[in-house]
Amino acid sequence: MNIIAKPSKENIKTYVPIGLFLVSLSFLDVFVNAFFNFNLLGFLPSRLNYFLPLILGFIGFYLIRIEFSGVRYLDILNKNINSNNFNALLTLFTIFIIIKSVPPMLDWFILEANFVGNSKDDCKGDGACWVFIKVWFNRFMYGLYPDAEQWRINTAFLILFAIVGASFFVSEKLKKYFVLFLVFVFPFLGIKLISGGSFGLEYVESAAWGGLSLTFIISAFAILFCFPIGVILALGRRSSLPAIKYISIGFIELWRGVPLITVLFMSAVMFPMFLPDGTFIDKLIRVLIAITLFEAAYMAEVVRGGLQALPKGQYEAAKSLGMGYWRMNALIILPQALKLVIPGIANTLLALVKDTPLIFVVGLMELAGMIGLAKTNPKWLGMAMEGYVFAGLVFWVICYAMSRYSQNLEKKLSTER
Amino acid sequence: MSKIIELKNVNKWFDKFQVLKDIDLEVAPQEKIVICGPSGSGKSTLIRCINRLEEHQEGNIIVDGTELSESTKNIEKIRAEVGMVFQQFNLFPHLSILDNCALAPIWVKKLPKKQAEEIAMNNLKRVQIDDQALKFPGQLSGGQQQRAAIARALCMEPKIMLFDEPTSALDPEMIKEVLDVMVDLAKGGMTMIVVTHEMGFAKEVADHMIFMDEGKIVERAKTKEFFENPKSDRTKLFLSQIL
């Protein structure tokens, strides 16, 4: 006969408190161990002591695993993280690892990190040296852009944010003009403001641009241009006219087949050789065109996926109402196809933003490039960790924001019940 | 007899398979024709050729004085005059019912938005779903969707309406509401070509019946004669099976 009865509804009153106590005890032990370096159960033999939290937690989880207990939270808990012995073990391991890894992270990021000072010598201890980020912050944001002229970048971005912000509060009709302004006027206005050369603004050559602002500039322009080109390529690939179809296929397969880094390199080094003498295209513009065309090829395939997912009936219904090719695509097909592939589009655009650091191969330094430059400064050697953690965080914030935006858009445009 | 649709010696192949064989058909204005026949007999293909959702390879199709050819301009002109209702409704799911109806008048006929919406509302009232105008297609029942699709076609104020098995995808209890709308439309004097298996509807509204089999028009007759005294054996067999 069983000495210990199987956990069931009859013994719920005794088993659940004991089980919960054992589980909490195991967590408490690991917690105290990790945070205060104190071994609660240190009086036990060392080998047993090492595994004890696991054993206690395991027994505890076994005791509270009561099927259909009728207690809502207990059922949810059992169903999700404690459905059998193996899952209980996995749960314990996961929680232990999380508890164990918090203190070192906390130490490095905050507790033992250095925030004050203005040179590497001010950084002591094992923690992060955030002084590095603080001192170089200006460079990370603006690159080698002259300090006195940085207000121009700030103004350009402030105007951008102001317009985007305002567009949430104005009527639908006005919103349309805002969007048109943002897409067709602002990019060129902004670039003029930042590059200068007229209206009494000092000319700042694009080689001096850099840092996060350059990341934004390149991403924004590439997104702006690669999207329509991608859509046209996608339509082209499905065209019934052979010339257009095969040109589109050729373009897409060519650009998809080469690594971005070689495209960038060619645009910077080889392309100028083919230009007639005396003509000059700014390096930044060449790089932008390269990234745009590269990402457009990917975008085209994403959009084509959406076009193919639409039932034939949608095309037929549009045609039967007398719509021609362009009206059918603009009014019926693309709105639906693009909506279907929002996740794919977001994917491509996120990849685009994260590909921008590659422009270092042609000597342009956006955020990650600037950090790479700063960490090789003799006075700041050994700061790679801080720098790349910072870059990672910034990129994560940007990409997460884009991802959230795409999810919201998906929800907003959903017309299914 | 004046005619609004004329098909002369039309042949069509899907690859090597001939779907339409020597089709000759004339339709007078305001005439109502019901096409029936076994599946695969080419009925749908026939009416889809009339607004060139399918291309015919031989013969002539003349709709309201305009011949269907490669000319995109002609095709779009004819399509704007010929309304079509599909088995699967094919409403545009990203637009409200009202926008579904007003879209083509605005963009194809270039009517001002307000006028187009007025026309849309009138037609929605005609098919009795004006109270659903602001909903999206996905929120409507099948019968309502098909009525909306009829209203959408009517908004272009077509001279001819083509129906491609409009009730085949509907639940039995929704068939009647769609047929009622179609009967109403027929009484209003619309030229209609209907592919359907609803023989009750056919008896009520059709002037002529056409029976097709294996890509050929086997029999064309006045409705009464068709049901009471079919000439060909194939027609007799078909009718005996579905009546």
XYZ file of N, CA, C and O in Angstrom, chain B residues 89-162:
296
model
N -19.708 35.683 -54.251
C -19.970 37.095 -53.891
C -18.835 38.022 -54.323
O -19.072 39.034 -54.942
N -17.588 37.678 -53.877
C -16.424 38.501 -54.215
C -16.585 39.962 -53.832
O -16.180 40.862 -54.559
N -17.183 40.207 -52.682
C -17.169 41.574 -52.154
C -15.747 41.899 -51.740
O -14.944 41.004 -51.498
N -15.444 43.194 -51.650
C -14.097 43.586 -51.243
C -14.046 43.652 -49.718
O -14.647 44.540 -49.113
N -13.345 42.727 -49.076
C -13.458 42.606 -47.610
C -12.867 43.785 -46.845
O -13.160 43.947 -45.681
N -12.024 44.578 -47.519
C -11.402 45.687 -46.783
C -12.247 46.956 -46.834
O -11.853 47.969 -46.267
N -13.390 46.906 -47.491
C -14.236 48.099 -47.593
C -15.608 47.813 -46.998
O -16.079 46.680 -47.029
N -16.229 48.872 -46.470
C -17.583 48.706 -45.964
C -18.514 48.439 -47.150
O -18.147 48.646 -48.305
N -19.732 47.967 -46.834
C -20.688 47.663 -47.895
C -20.937 48.909 -48.748
O -20.952 48.853 -49.981
N -21.069 50.048 -48.077
C -21.313 51.291 -48.811
C -20.148 51.601 -49.748
O -20.353 51.937 -50.924
N -18.932 51.456 -49.246
C -17.759 51.743 -50.085
C -17.626 50.732 -51.219
O -17.198 51.073 -52.316
N -17.978 49.476 -50.920
C -17.985 48.464 -51.968
C -18.831 48.936 -53.144
O -18.453 48.770 -54.297
N -19.990 49.518 -52.806
C -20.922 49.931 -53.857
C -20.495 51.237 -54.518
O -20.662 51.413 -55.715
N -19.948 52.154 -53.715
C -19.668 53.499 -54.255
C -18.336 53.557 -54.995
O -18.101 54.483 -55.772
N -17.473 52.574 -54.757
C -16.103 52.640 -55.286
C -16.056 52.775 -56.814
O -15.423 53.694 -57.352
N -16.721 51.853 -57.493
C -16.642 51.877 -58.957
C -17.283 53.138 -59.555
O -16.699 53.748 -60.444
N -18.463 53.553 -59.081
C -18.998 54.820 -59.609
C -18.031 55.993 -59.432
O -17.906 56.829 -60.323
N -17.338 56.034 -58.304
C -16.411 57.151 -58.078
C -15.210 57.056 -59.013
O -14.832 58.025 -59.659
N -14.602 55.878 -59.088
C -13.315 55.777 -59.783
C -13.437 55.424 -61.249
O -12.547 55.703 -62.029
N -14.521 54.740 -61.629
C -14.654 54.374 -63.038
C -15.542 55.375 -63.758
O -15.219 55.848 -64.833
N -16.669 55.718 -63.127
C -17.581 56.673 -63.770
C -17.248 58.108 -63.416
O -17.853 59.029 -63.950
N -16.337 58.300 -62.488
C -15.889 59.642 -62.086
C -17.023 60.500 -61.511
O -17.073 61.700 -61.750
N -17.934 59.867 -60.808
C -18.983 60.649 -60.163
C -18.425 61.267 -58.893
O -17.514 60.729 -58.280
N -18.976 62.409 -58.478
C -18.569 62.945 -57.175
C -18.967 61.977 -56.059
O -19.950 61.246 -56.179
N -18.184 62.009 -54.983
C -18.347 61.025 -53.926
C -19.776 61.010 -53.371
O -20.363 59.956 -53.145
N -20.311 62.223 -53.200
C -21.618 62.317 -52.574
C -22.691 61.655 -53.434
O -23.528 60.892 -52.938
N -22.617 61.954 -54.728
C -23.602 61.385 -55.649
C -23.462 59.863 -55.706
O -24.457 59.129 -55.696
N -22.215 59.391 -55.728
C -21.978 57.951 -55.790
C -22.557 57.257 -54.567
O -23.161 56.189 -54.656
N -22.393 57.906 -53.409
C -22.907 57.278 -52.192
C -24.427 57.282 -52.169
O -25.058 56.370 -51.627
N -24.992 58.310 -52.786
C -26.446 58.358 -52.885
C -26.954 57.189 -53.730
O -27.889 56.491 -53.355
N -26.294 57.000 -54.878
C -26.653 55.879 -55.751
C -26.492 54.566 -54.999
O -27.357 53.683 -55.041
N -25.389 54.452 -54.263
C -25.130 53.228 -53.505
C -26.247 52.984 -52.504
O -26.777 51.866 -52.405
N -26.629 54.028 -51.769
C -27.677 53.850 -50.758
C -28.996 53.447 -51.412
O -29.720 52.591 -50.895
N -29.304 54.059 -52.556
C -30.549 53.705 -53.239
C -30.573 52.235 -53.636
O -31.577 51.551 -53.469
N -29.434 51.779 -54.150
C -29.392 50.379 -54.570
C -29.396 49.426 -53.387
O -29.950 48.334 -53.460
N -28.764 49.870 -52.293
C -28.795 49.022 -51.095
C -30.219 48.940 -50.558
O -30.647 47.907 -50.049
N -30.945 50.055 -50.686
C -32.341 50.057 -50.259
C -33.142 49.092 -51.138
O -33.995 48.353 -50.664
N -32.824 49.100 -52.419
C -33.515 48.247 -53.369
C -33.340 46.763 -53.017
O -34.261 45.968 -53.187
N -32.162 46.394 -52.518
C -31.966 44.996 -52.119
C -32.166 44.818 -50.617
O -31.849 43.784 -50.050
N -32.681 45.873 -49.984
C -33.086 45.833 -48.571
C -31.978 45.533 -47.580
O -32.181 44.798 -46.608
N -30.806 46.065 -47.828
C -29.794 45.973 -46.770
C -29.178 47.339 -46.496
O -28.024 47.442 -46.114
N -29.976 48.400 -46.695
C -29.438 49.731 -46.437
C -29.054 49.910 -44.969
O -28.195 50.720 -44.644
N -29.664 49.108 -44.094
C -29.302 49.229 -42.671
C -27.936 48.610 -42.364
O -27.395 48.801 -41.291
N -27.387 47.874 -43.339
C -26.075 47.236 -43.115
C -24.952 48.014 -43.797
O -23.815 47.535 -43.854
N -25.272 49.195 -44.313
C -24.345 49.884 -45.229
C -22.954 50.099 -44.645
O -21.969 50.048 -45.366
N -22.868 50.340 -43.350
C -21.555 50.687 -42.789
C -20.794 49.480 -42.262
O -19.687 49.603 -41.765
N -21.414 48.304 -42.367
C -20.703 47.101 -41.907
C -19.719 46.615 -42.973
O -19.804 47.010 -44.134
N -18.839 45.733 -42.551
C -17.915 45.126 -43.504
C -18.483 43.790 -43.977
O -19.258 43.157 -43.252
N -18.090 43.353 -45.172
C -18.649 42.116 -45.724
C -18.582 40.938 -44.757
O -19.523 40.145 -44.675
N -17.459 40.833 -44.020
C -17.307 39.708 -43.108
C -18.345 39.659 -42.000
O -18.493 38.644 -41.328
N -19.052 40.766 -41.802
C -20.032 40.798 -40.714
C -21.437 40.430 -41.189
O -22.372 40.428 -40.395
N -21.571 40.157 -42.485
C -22.902 39.883 -43.039
C -23.092 38.398 -43.321
O -22.124 37.669 -43.514
N -24.366 37.992 -43.362
C -24.654 36.604 -43.722
C -24.453 36.440 -45.227
O -24.349 37.411 -45.965
N -24.408 35.178 -45.660
C -24.190 34.907 -47.081
C -25.234 35.574 -47.965
O -24.903 36.195 -48.979
N -26.498 35.468 -47.550
C -27.570 36.060 -48.354
C -27.421 37.565 -48.456
O -27.585 38.159 -49.529
N -27.083 38.179 -47.323
C -26.884 39.632 -47.329
C -25.704 40.014 -48.212
O -25.753 40.999 -48.945
N -24.637 39.203 -48.124
C -23.462 39.503 -48.945
C -23.802 39.439 -50.425
O -23.387 40.303 -51.202
N -24.567 38.417 -50.809
C -24.887 38.291 -52.223
C -25.785 39.438 -52.670
O -25.636 39.957 -53.770
N -26.696 39.878 -51.785
C -27.538 41.019 -52.159
C -26.689 42.273 -52.288
O -26.906 43.103 -53.180
N -25.693 42.402 -51.386
C -24.791 43.550 -51.492
C -24.029 43.504 -52.808
O -23.821 44.533 -53.462
N -23.641 42.292 -53.211
C -22.902 42.159 -54.468
C -23.780 42.558 -55.650
O -23.316 43.183 -56.606
N -25.076 42.211 -55.556
C -25.994 42.621 -56.627
C -26.104 44.152 -56.648
O -26.019 44.789 -57.699
N -26.233 44.734 -55.446
C -26.329 46.197 -55.365
C -25.077 46.847 -55.935
O -25.147 47.854 -56.642
N -23.925 46.258 -55.639
C -22.671 46.819 -56.130
C -22.652 46.848 -57.665
O -22.260 47.836 -58.279
N -23.123 45.741 -58.254
C -23.159 45.701 -59.719
C -24.158 46.724 -60.257
O -23.899 47.396 -61.254
N -25.278 46.868 -59.552
C -26.322 47.785 -60.030
C -25.867 49.243 -59.974
O -26.345 50.078 -60.731
N -24.944 49.542 -59.062
C -24.494 50.924 -58.906
C -23.826 51.463 -60.158
O -23.742 52.671 -60.348
N -23.319 50.581 -60.988
C -22.714 51.042 -62.241
C -23.789 51.287 -63.293
O -23.492 51.591 -64.442
N -25.036 51.113 -62.898
C -26.187 51.259 -63.786
C -25.975 50.517 -65.103
O -25.955 51.099 -66.186
N -25.807 49.197 -64.976
C -25.494 48.398 -66.170
C -26.733 48.185 -67.034
O -27.861 48.281 -66.554
N -26.484 47.896 -68.320
C -27.598 47.575 -69.208
C -27.889 46.081 -69.167
O -28.967 45.639 -69.522
N -26.872 45.327 -68.773
C -26.994 43.872 -68.769
C -26.479 43.370 -67.420
O -25.496 43.898 -66.899
N -27.146 42.356 -66.879
C -26.620 41.735 -65.658
C -26.354 40.264 -65.930
O -27.204 39.545 -66.459
N -25.162 39.829 -65.539
C -24.812 38.417 -65.667
C -24.784 37.815 -64.265
O -24.206 38.396 -63.351
